[in-house]
Amino acid sequence: MVASLFGIAQLLVRRRKTDAGIASLSAAGIGICGSSAIIAVAGIFNTPAKIVGMSIGAINLIGMAGILLLPIVANFFQLSDTDAAWLIGGSLPAVSHVAAAGALVNTNVAELAMAFKMARILLLVPLMFFLPFFIDSTHKSKKLSFRTLPWYLVGFVSALLLTRVSLLTHISPILARGVYP
């Protein structure tokens, strides 16, 4: 789903002979995680703030339409909770859109859709590393290094790794006792 959304967005924007930076902003926003992906990709392409703002606005308009339409589609086609969650979590651009649309169907769909959405957000990490290699040589872009990587992305991956090795679950009760005696 993510690859198809990213590919379709790239094709549509490039067909209109738009610059590679705008194509990648739109594709990342639709395919991965909305505004966060747009901001991250904008850093690679040195995109002007006006274009970033327009891209974020467009992605959020698409997301708002999805909040209204996808629950109707899921109910009309009588999709199972898992299928509805795949549809919602796999296609809406932002976490807030997924949470709202999933909640309009039911609690189970909302929880599953959020899990699918979190998996899509993780795709931002490889995108940030591999996108600079696919930029045509005529486009001016920053070389990606650890210093140019968005810090919220580093924090997201760090928190994920900490919870996977159970460090955070052992440390959080200790920290909570210090904060709340």
mmCIF file of C-alpha atoms in Angstrom:
data_model
loop_
_atom_site.group_PDB
_atom_site.id
_atom_site.type_symbol
_atom_site.label_atom_id
_atom_site.label_comp_id
_atom_site.label_asym_id
_atom_site.label_seq_id
_atom_site.Cartn_x
_atom_site.Cartn_y
_atom_site.Cartn_z
ATOM 1 C CA MET A 1 0.000 0.000 0.000
ATOM 2 C CA VAL A 2 2.763 2.443 0.969
ATOM 3 C CA ALA A 3 4.843 1.743 -2.125
ATOM 4 C CA SER A 4 1.817 2.144 -4.375
ATOM 5 C CA LEU A 5 0.790 5.429 -2.729
ATOM 6 C CA PHE A 6 4.356 6.726 -2.981
ATOM 7 C CA GLY A 7 4.648 5.612 -6.617
ATOM 8 C CA ILE A 8 1.285 7.039 -7.678
ATOM 9 C CA ALA A 9 2.054 10.380 -6.031
ATOM 10 C CA GLN A 10 5.468 10.499 -7.750
ATOM 11 C CA LEU A 11 3.915 9.709 -11.154
ATOM 12 C CA LEU A 12 1.102 12.241 -10.843
ATOM 13 C CA VAL A 13 3.346 15.082 -9.779
ATOM 14 C CA ARG A 14 6.070 14.298 -12.325
ATOM 15 C CA ARG A 15 3.511 13.929 -15.114
ATOM 16 C CA ARG A 16 2.676 17.566 -14.493
ATOM 17 C CA LYS A 17 6.411 18.290 -14.956
ATOM 18 C CA THR A 18 6.868 19.363 -11.378
ATOM 19 C CA ASP A 19 10.267 19.476 -9.726
ATOM 20 C CA ALA A 20 11.579 16.292 -8.048
ATOM 21 C CA GLY A 21 11.539 17.931 -4.620
ATOM 22 C CA ILE A 22 7.811 18.694 -4.785
ATOM 23 C CA ALA A 23 7.124 15.210 -6.155
ATOM 24 C CA SER A 24 9.005 13.637 -3.276
ATOM 25 C CA LEU A 25 7.316 15.896 -0.705
ATOM 26 C CA SER A 26 3.883 14.907 -1.963
ATOM 27 C CA ALA A 27 4.748 11.238 -2.255
ATOM 28 C CA ALA A 28 6.267 11.078 1.231
ATOM 29 C CA GLY A 29 3.327 12.954 2.720
ATOM 30 C CA ILE A 30 0.760 10.637 1.171
ATOM 31 C CA GLY A 31 2.707 7.401 1.342
ATOM 32 C CA ILE A 32 4.340 7.554 4.742
ATOM 33 C CA CYS A 33 3.312 9.962 7.451
ATOM 34 C CA GLY A 34 1.881 13.249 6.333
ATOM 35 C CA SER A 35 3.381 16.458 7.657
ATOM 36 C CA SER A 36 6.325 14.781 9.403
ATOM 37 C CA ALA A 37 7.492 13.142 6.186
ATOM 38 C CA ILE A 38 7.027 16.365 4.237
ATOM 39 C CA ILE A 39 9.160 18.308 6.705
ATOM 40 C CA ALA A 40 11.842 15.602 6.741
ATOM 41 C CA VAL A 41 12.007 15.366 2.937
ATOM 42 C CA ALA A 42 11.934 19.163 2.593
ATOM 43 C CA GLY A 43 15.174 19.241 4.548
ATOM 44 C CA ILE A 44 16.846 17.021 1.949
ATOM 45 C CA PHE A 45 15.675 19.119 -1.002
ATOM 46 C CA ASN A 46 16.164 22.569 0.564
ATOM 47 C CA THR A 47 12.520 23.261 -0.269
ATOM 48 C CA PRO A 48 11.195 26.806 0.251
ATOM 49 C CA ALA A 49 8.839 27.241 3.215
ATOM 50 C CA LYS A 50 5.948 28.298 0.948
ATOM 51 C CA ILE A 51 6.029 24.984 -0.935
ATOM 52 C CA VAL A 52 6.354 23.020 2.312
ATOM 53 C CA GLY A 53 3.327 24.853 3.713
ATOM 54 C CA MET A 54 1.252 24.200 0.588
ATOM 55 C CA SER A 55 2.221 20.513 0.654
ATOM 56 C CA ILE A 56 1.253 20.184 4.308
ATOM 57 C CA GLY A 57 -2.061 21.927 3.634
ATOM 58 C CA ALA A 58 -2.839 19.654 0.677
ATOM 59 C CA ILE A 59 -1.975 16.505 2.632
ATOM 60 C CA ASN A 60 -4.195 17.573 5.517
ATOM 61 C CA LEU A 61 -7.106 18.300 3.178
ATOM 62 C CA ILE A 62 -6.722 14.809 1.712
ATOM 63 C CA GLY A 63 -6.587 13.394 5.240
ATOM 64 C CA MET A 64 -9.751 15.213 6.304
ATOM 65 C CA ALA A 65 -11.583 13.866 3.272
ATOM 66 C CA GLY A 66 -10.335 10.392 4.187
ATOM 67 C CA ILE A 67 -11.631 10.748 7.745
ATOM 68 C CA LEU A 68 -15.105 11.215 6.326
ATOM 69 C CA LEU A 69 -14.973 8.799 3.381
ATOM 70 C CA LEU A 70 -13.032 5.729 4.552
ATOM 71 C CA PRO A 71 -15.362 4.777 7.436
ATOM 72 C CA ILE A 72 -18.282 5.009 4.997
ATOM 73 C CA VAL A 73 -16.422 2.785 2.511
ATOM 74 C CA ALA A 74 -15.549 0.284 5.257
ATOM 75 C CA ASN A 75 -19.176 0.077 6.380
ATOM 76 C CA PHE A 76 -20.621 0.030 2.868
ATOM 77 C CA PHE A 77 -18.451 -2.918 1.829
ATOM 78 C CA GLN A 78 -18.887 -4.538 5.258
ATOM 79 C CA LEU A 79 -15.142 -4.906 5.727
ATOM 80 C CA SER A 80 -13.897 -6.937 8.673
ATOM 81 C CA ASP A 81 -12.199 -5.002 11.453
ATOM 82 C CA THR A 82 -8.788 -6.079 10.167
ATOM 83 C CA ASP A 83 -9.558 -5.084 6.576
ATOM 84 C CA ALA A 84 -11.013 -1.731 7.653
ATOM 85 C CA ALA A 85 -7.919 -1.109 9.789
ATOM 86 C CA TRP A 86 -5.642 -1.930 6.823
ATOM 87 C CA LEU A 87 -7.611 0.456 4.639
ATOM 88 C CA ILE A 88 -7.542 3.295 7.156
ATOM 89 C CA GLY A 89 -4.086 2.775 8.661
ATOM 90 C CA GLY A 90 -2.540 2.023 5.301
ATOM 91 C CA SER A 91 -3.856 4.978 3.357
ATOM 92 C CA LEU A 92 -4.441 8.055 5.522
ATOM 93 C CA PRO A 93 -1.477 10.412 5.752
ATOM 94 C CA ALA A 94 -1.338 11.429 9.432
ATOM 95 C CA VAL A 95 -1.733 9.722 12.789
ATOM 96 C CA SER A 96 -4.568 12.080 13.736
ATOM 97 C CA HIS A 97 -6.446 11.179 10.540
ATOM 98 C CA VAL A 98 -6.031 7.462 11.251
ATOM 99 C CA ALA A 99 -7.171 7.844 14.865
ATOM 100 C CA ALA A 100 -10.274 9.810 13.877
ATOM 101 C CA ALA A 101 -11.317 7.573 10.976
ATOM 102 C CA GLY A 102 -10.672 4.377 12.939
ATOM 103 C CA ALA A 103 -12.715 5.648 15.885
ATOM 104 C CA LEU A 104 -15.627 6.357 13.541
ATOM 105 C CA VAL A 105 -15.751 2.640 12.698
ATOM 106 C CA ASN A 106 -15.097 1.102 16.152
ATOM 107 C CA THR A 107 -12.482 0.827 18.895
ATOM 108 C CA ASN A 108 -10.909 -2.348 17.541
ATOM 109 C CA VAL A 109 -10.439 -0.804 14.084
ATOM 110 C CA ALA A 110 -8.962 2.329 15.671
ATOM 111 C CA GLU A 111 -6.366 0.301 17.602
ATOM 112 C CA LEU A 112 -5.408 -1.910 14.634
ATOM 113 C CA ALA A 113 -5.271 1.051 12.257
ATOM 114 C CA MET A 114 -2.907 2.873 14.622
ATOM 115 C CA ALA A 115 -0.610 -0.175 14.701
ATOM 116 C CA PHE A 116 -0.548 -0.239 10.886
ATOM 117 C CA LYS A 117 0.098 3.507 10.822
ATOM 118 C CA MET A 118 3.040 3.182 13.237
ATOM 119 C CA ALA A 119 4.558 0.579 10.917
ATOM 120 C CA ARG A 120 4.233 3.043 8.033
ATOM 121 C CA ILE A 121 5.916 5.766 10.076
ATOM 122 C CA LEU A 122 8.910 3.486 10.533
ATOM 123 C CA LEU A 123 9.335 3.579 6.756
ATOM 124 C CA LEU A 124 10.426 7.194 7.075
ATOM 125 C CA VAL A 125 13.794 5.996 8.379
ATOM 126 C CA PRO A 126 14.818 4.073 5.229
ATOM 127 C CA LEU A 127 13.255 6.777 3.030
ATOM 128 C CA MET A 128 15.515 9.401 4.590
ATOM 129 C CA PHE A 129 18.578 7.277 3.895
ATOM 130 C CA PHE A 130 17.730 6.118 0.359
ATOM 131 C CA LEU A 131 15.916 9.123 -1.143
ATOM 132 C CA PRO A 132 19.115 11.148 -1.728
ATOM 133 C CA PHE A 133 20.417 8.325 -3.959
ATOM 134 C CA PHE A 134 17.371 8.620 -6.240
ATOM 135 C CA ILE A 135 17.605 12.355 -6.719
ATOM 136 C CA ASP A 136 18.622 13.303 -10.219
ATOM 137 C CA SER A 137 21.989 15.001 -10.463
ATOM 138 C CA THR A 138 20.464 18.286 -11.649
ATOM 139 C CA HIS A 139 18.555 18.761 -8.398
ATOM 140 C CA LYS A 140 20.330 20.503 -5.571
ATOM 141 C CA SER A 141 20.035 18.450 -2.395
ATOM 142 C CA LYS A 142 21.730 18.092 0.952
ATOM 143 C CA LYS A 143 23.885 15.111 1.650
ATOM 144 C CA LEU A 144 22.234 13.129 4.406
ATOM 145 C CA SER A 145 24.253 12.525 7.511
ATOM 146 C CA PHE A 146 23.441 11.880 11.143
ATOM 147 C CA ARG A 147 23.546 15.644 11.755
ATOM 148 C CA THR A 148 21.007 16.416 9.021
ATOM 149 C CA LEU A 149 18.621 13.637 10.105
ATOM 150 C CA PRO A 150 15.506 15.099 11.783
ATOM 151 C CA TRP A 151 15.895 14.718 15.563
ATOM 152 C CA TYR A 152 12.283 13.646 16.102
ATOM 153 C CA LEU A 153 13.064 10.688 13.852
ATOM 154 C CA VAL A 154 16.133 9.797 15.916
ATOM 155 C CA GLY A 155 13.988 10.046 19.070
ATOM 156 C CA PHE A 156 11.238 7.877 17.574
ATOM 157 C CA VAL A 157 13.662 5.110 16.592
ATOM 158 C CA SER A 158 15.484 5.365 19.941
ATOM 159 C CA ALA A 159 12.222 5.011 21.898
ATOM 160 C CA LEU A 160 11.250 2.061 19.731
ATOM 161 C CA LEU A 161 14.588 0.341 20.345
ATOM 162 C CA LEU A 162 14.447 1.049 24.080
ATOM 163 C CA THR A 163 11.001 -0.508 24.385
ATOM 164 C CA ARG A 164 12.039 -3.503 22.286
ATOM 165 C CA VAL A 165 14.901 -4.315 24.649
ATOM 166 C CA SER A 166 12.623 -3.645 27.641
ATOM 167 C CA LEU A 167 14.855 -0.944 29.100
ATOM 168 C CA LEU A 168 12.129 1.662 29.071
ATOM 169 C CA THR A 169 9.591 -0.594 30.785
ATOM 170 C CA HIS A 170 12.039 -1.252 33.651
ATOM 171 C CA ILE A 171 13.171 2.356 33.993
ATOM 172 C CA SER A 172 9.770 4.087 33.788
ATOM 173 C CA PRO A 173 8.449 2.845 37.202
ATOM 174 C CA ILE A 174 11.676 4.064 38.831
ATOM 175 C CA LEU A 175 11.356 7.460 37.160
ATOM 176 C CA ALA A 176 7.679 7.663 38.080
ATOM 177 C CA ARG A 177 8.500 7.072 41.775
ATOM 178 C CA GLY A 178 11.007 9.945 41.638
ATOM 179 C CA VAL A 179 8.499 12.287 40.058
ATOM 180 C CA TYR A 180 5.455 11.189 42.052
ATOM 181 C CA PRO A 181 6.593 10.299 45.601
#
